[in-house]
CSV table of C-alpha atoms in Angstrom, one decimal:
chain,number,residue,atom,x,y,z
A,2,UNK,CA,-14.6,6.9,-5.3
A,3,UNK,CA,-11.2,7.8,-6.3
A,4,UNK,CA,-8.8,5.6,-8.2
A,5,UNK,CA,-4.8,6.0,-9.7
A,6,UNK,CA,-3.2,5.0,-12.9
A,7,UNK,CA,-0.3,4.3,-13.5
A,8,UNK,CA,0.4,4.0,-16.9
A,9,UNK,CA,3.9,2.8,-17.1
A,10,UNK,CA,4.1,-1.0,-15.7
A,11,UNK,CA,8.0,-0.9,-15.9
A,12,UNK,CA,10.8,1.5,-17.1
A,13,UNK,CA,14.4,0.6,-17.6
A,14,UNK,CA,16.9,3.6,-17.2
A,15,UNK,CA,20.7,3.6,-17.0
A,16,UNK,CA,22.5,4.4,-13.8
A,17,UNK,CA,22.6,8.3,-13.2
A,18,UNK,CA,20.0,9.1,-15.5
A,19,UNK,CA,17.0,11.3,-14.5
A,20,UNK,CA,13.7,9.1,-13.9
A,21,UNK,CA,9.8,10.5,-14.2
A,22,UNK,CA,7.4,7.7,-12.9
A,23,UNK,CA,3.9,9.0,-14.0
A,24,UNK,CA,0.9,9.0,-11.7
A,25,UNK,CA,-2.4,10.5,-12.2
A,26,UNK,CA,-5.4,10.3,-10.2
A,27,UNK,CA,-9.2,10.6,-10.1
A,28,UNK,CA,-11.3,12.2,-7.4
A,29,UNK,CA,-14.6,13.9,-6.7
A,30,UNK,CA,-13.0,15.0,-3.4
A,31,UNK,CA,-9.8,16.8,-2.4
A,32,UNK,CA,-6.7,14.6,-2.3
A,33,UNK,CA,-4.1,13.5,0.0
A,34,UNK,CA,-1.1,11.8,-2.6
A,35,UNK,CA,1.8,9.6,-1.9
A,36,UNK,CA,4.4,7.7,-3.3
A,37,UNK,CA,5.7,4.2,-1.5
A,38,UNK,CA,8.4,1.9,-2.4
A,39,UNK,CA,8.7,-1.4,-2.4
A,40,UNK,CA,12.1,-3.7,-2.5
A,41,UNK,CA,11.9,-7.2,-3.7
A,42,UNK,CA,11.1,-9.3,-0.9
A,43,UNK,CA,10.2,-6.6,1.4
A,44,UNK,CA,7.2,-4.3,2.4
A,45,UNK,CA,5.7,-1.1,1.2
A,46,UNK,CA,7.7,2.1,2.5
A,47,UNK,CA,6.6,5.7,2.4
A,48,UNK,CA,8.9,7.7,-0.3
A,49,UNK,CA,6.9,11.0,0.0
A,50,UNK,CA,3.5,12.5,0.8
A,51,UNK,CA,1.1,15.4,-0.5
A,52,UNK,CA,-1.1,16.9,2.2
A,53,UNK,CA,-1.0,20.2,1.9
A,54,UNK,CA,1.4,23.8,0.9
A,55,UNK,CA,4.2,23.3,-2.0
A,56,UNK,CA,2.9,21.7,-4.5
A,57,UNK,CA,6.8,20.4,-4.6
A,58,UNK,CA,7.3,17.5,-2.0
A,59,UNK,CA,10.7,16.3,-1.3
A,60,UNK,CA,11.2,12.5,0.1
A,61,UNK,CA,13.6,10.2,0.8
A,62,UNK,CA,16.9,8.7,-1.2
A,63,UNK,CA,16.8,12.0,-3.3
A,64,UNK,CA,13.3,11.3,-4.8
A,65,UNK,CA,10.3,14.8,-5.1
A,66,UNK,CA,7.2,14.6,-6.7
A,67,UNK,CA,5.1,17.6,-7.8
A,68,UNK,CA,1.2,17.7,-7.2
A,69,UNK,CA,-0.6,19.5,-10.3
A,70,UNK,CA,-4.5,19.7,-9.3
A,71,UNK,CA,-5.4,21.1,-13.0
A,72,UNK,CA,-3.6,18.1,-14.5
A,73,UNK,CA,-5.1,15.7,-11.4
A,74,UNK,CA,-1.0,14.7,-11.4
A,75,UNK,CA,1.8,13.4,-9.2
A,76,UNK,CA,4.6,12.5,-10.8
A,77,UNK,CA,7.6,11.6,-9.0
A,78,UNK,CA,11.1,12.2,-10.2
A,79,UNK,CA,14.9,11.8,-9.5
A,80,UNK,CA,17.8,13.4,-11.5
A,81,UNK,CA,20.2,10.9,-10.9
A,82,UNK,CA,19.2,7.2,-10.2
A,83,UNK,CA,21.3,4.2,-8.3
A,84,UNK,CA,21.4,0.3,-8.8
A,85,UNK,CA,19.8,1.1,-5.4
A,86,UNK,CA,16.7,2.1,-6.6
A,87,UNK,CA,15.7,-0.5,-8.7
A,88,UNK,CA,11.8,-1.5,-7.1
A,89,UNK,CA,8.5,-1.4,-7.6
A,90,UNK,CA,7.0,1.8,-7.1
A,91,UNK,CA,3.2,2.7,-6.2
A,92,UNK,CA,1.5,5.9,-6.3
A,93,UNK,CA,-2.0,6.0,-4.0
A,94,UNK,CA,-4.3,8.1,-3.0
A,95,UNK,CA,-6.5,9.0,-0.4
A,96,UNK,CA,-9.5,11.4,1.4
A,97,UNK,CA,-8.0,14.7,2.6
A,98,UNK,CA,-8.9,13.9,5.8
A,99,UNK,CA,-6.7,11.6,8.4
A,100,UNK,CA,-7.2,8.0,8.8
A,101,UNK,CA,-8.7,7.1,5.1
A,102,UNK,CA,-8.1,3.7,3.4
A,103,UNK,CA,-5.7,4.8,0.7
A,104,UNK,CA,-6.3,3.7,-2.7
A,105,UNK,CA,-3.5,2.5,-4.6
A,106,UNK,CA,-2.1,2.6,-8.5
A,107,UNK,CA,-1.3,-0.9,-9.9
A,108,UNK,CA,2.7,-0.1,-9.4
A,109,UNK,CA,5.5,1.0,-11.8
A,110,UNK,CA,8.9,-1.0,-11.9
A,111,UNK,CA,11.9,0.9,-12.0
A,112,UNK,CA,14.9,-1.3,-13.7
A,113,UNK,CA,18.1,0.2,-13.3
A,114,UNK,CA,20.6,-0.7,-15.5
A,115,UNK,CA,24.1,-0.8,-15.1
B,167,UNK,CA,11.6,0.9,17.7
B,168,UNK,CA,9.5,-2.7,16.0
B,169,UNK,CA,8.0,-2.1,12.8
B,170,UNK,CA,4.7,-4.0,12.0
B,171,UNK,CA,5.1,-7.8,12.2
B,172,UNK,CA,2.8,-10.0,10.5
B,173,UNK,CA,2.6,-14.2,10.9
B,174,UNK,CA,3.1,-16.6,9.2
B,175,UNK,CA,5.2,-15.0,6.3
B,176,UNK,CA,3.7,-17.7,4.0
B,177,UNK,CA,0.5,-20.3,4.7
B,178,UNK,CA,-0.4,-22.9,2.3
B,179,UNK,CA,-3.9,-24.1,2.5
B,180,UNK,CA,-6.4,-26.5,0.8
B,181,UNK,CA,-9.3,-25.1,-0.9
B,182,UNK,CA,-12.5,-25.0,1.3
B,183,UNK,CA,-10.1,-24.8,4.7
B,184,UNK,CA,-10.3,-21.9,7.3
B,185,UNK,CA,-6.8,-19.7,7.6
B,186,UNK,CA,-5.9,-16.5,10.5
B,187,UNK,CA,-3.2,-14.3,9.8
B,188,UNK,CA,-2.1,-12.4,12.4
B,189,UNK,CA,-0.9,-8.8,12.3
B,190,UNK,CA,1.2,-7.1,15.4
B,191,UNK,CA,1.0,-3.0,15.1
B,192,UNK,CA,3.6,-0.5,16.2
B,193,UNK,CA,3.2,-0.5,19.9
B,194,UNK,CA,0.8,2.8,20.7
B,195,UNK,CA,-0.7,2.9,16.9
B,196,UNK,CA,-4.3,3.3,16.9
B,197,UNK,CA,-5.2,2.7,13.2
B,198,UNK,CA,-4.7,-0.7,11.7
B,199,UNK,CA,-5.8,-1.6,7.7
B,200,UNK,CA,-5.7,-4.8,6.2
B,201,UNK,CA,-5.2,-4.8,2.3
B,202,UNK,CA,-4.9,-7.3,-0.2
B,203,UNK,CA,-1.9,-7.2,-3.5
B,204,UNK,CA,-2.6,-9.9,-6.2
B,205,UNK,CA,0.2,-10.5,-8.9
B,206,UNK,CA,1.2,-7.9,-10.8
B,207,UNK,CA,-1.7,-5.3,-9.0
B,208,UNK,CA,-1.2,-2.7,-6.5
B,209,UNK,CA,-2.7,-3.1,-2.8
B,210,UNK,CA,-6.4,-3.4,-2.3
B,211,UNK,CA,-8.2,-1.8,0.9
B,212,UNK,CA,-10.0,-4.4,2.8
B,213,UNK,CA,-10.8,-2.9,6.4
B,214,UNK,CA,-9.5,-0.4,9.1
B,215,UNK,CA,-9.8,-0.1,12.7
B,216,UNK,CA,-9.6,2.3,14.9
B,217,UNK,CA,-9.2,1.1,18.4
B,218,UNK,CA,-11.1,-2.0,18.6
B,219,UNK,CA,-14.0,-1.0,16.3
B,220,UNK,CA,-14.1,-1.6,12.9
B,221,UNK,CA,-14.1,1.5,11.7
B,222,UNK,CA,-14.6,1.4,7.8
B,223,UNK,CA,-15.1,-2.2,5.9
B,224,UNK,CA,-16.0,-2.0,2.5
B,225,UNK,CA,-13.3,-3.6,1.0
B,226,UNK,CA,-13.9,-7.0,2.4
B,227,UNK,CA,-14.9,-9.1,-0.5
B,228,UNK,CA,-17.9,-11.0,0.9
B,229,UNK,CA,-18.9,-13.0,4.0
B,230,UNK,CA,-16.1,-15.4,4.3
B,231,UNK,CA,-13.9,-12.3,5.2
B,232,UNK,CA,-13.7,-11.2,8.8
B,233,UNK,CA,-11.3,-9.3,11.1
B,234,UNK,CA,-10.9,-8.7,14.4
B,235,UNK,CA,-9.3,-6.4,16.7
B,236,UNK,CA,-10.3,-7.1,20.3
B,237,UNK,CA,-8.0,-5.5,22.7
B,238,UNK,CA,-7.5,-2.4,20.2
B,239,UNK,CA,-3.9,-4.0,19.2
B,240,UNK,CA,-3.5,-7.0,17.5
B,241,UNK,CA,-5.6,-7.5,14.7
B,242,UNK,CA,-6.6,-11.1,13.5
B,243,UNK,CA,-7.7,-11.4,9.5
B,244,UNK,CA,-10.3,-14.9,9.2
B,245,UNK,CA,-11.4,-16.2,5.7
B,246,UNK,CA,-13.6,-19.4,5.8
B,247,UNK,CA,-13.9,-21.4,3.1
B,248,UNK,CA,-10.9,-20.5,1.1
B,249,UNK,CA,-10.8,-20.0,-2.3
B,250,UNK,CA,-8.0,-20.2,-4.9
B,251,UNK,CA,-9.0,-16.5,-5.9
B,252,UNK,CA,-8.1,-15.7,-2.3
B,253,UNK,CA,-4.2,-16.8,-3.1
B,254,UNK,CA,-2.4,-13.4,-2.2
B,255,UNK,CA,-0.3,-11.0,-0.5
B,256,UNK,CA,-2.4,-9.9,2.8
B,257,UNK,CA,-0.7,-6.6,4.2
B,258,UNK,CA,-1.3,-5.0,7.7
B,259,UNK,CA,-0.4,-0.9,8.3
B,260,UNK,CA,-0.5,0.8,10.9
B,261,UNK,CA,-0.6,4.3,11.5
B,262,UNK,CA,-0.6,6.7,14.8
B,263,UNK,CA,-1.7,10.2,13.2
B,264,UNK,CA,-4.0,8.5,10.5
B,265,UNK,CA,-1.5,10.2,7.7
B,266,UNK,CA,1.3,7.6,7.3
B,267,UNK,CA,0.4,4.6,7.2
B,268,UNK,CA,3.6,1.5,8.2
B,269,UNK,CA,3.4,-1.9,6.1
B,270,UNK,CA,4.3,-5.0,7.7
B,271,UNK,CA,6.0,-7.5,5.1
B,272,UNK,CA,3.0,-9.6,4.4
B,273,UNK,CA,1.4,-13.1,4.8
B,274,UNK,CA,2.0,-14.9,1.6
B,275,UNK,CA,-2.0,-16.9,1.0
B,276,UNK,CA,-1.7,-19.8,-1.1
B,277,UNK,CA,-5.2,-21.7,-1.8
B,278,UNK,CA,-4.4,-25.3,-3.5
């Protein structure tokens, strides 16, 4: 069984500050990650994944997230934030094999302020 | 190209009363998962397909949960008996190369 925690439930950051949103995860097995987004009133959308290679994964709208195995980690990060990017984010987890249910953290908001 | 629909967007039922919520894939996707998001938690894994066989479901709560997926397309999530513990967000994903997985928008479950 594997699970994800998230510990922050929401962090507020000015515009154009850097951002850490802090995942770790727990698993008997080796790991596929990922990060997804989701806007208010809309549906989950892959930021980034972890499959395999760099341990550095660059996504979308200017977000990366490093995999550290020794710290069972995955925390994504952005050095400059937008009004934009003000959403809920989840980190999940999943079998490192293809078409596994993915288990998911309980979700971190990220309030940008103006 | 469509992304995953899911109908209705919201359904409002009576405790004890039967409820389908329908979930379209992307056109040539073979996986489908159903998941679950209370308030304030992440998404819950309920069951995945893959064609028309269920392929893997352990998530579904208990025996008034059922799915089906008959043509190996759209997928057809059944609760009997509803519960107010069943009010929730019921998401469908789809996925073509089992690696990334694409959310509909959800059927908001309310159980009065």
């Amino acid at each position: 069984a594997q699970s994800v925690t998230q510990l922050d439930s929401q962090v507020p950051v000015f515009e154009e500050a850097p951002v850490e949103l802090r995942c770790n995860y727990s698993s008997s097995v080796s790991v596929y990650l990922f990060w997804y987004v989701q806007y208010p009133n809309q549906g989950l959308q892959l930021l980034l994944k972890y499959l395999s290679g760099s341990t550095l994964v660059k996504g979308i709208n200017g977000f990366e997230a490093e995999f550290n195995k020794s710290q069972t980690s995955f925390h994504l990060r952005k050095p400059s934030v937008h009004i934009s990017d003000t959403a809920e984010y989840f980190c999940a987890v999943s079998d490192d094999k293809g078409y596994q249910k993915v288990t998911f953290g309980t979700g971190t908001k990220l309030q940008v302020i103006p | 190209g469509a992304g995953v629909s899911q109908t209705p967007s919201n359904k409002v039922t009576e405790k004890g009363k039967y409820v389908e919520l329908r979930c379209d894939p992307i056109s040539g996707h073979t996986a489908l998962y159903w998941y679950r998001q209370s308030l304030g938690q992440g998404p819950e894994f309920l069951i995945y397909f893959q064609g028309t066989g269920a392929a893997d479901d352990s998530g579904l709560p208990n025996d008034r949960f059922f799915a089906v997926r008959p043509e190996g397309s759209v997928s057809t999530l059944k609760i009997q008996r509803t519960e107010r513990g069943d009010s929730a967000v019921y998401l469908c994903a789809s996925s073509r190369d089992g690696y990334e997985q694409y959310f509909g928008p959800g059927t908001r479950l309310t159980v009065t």
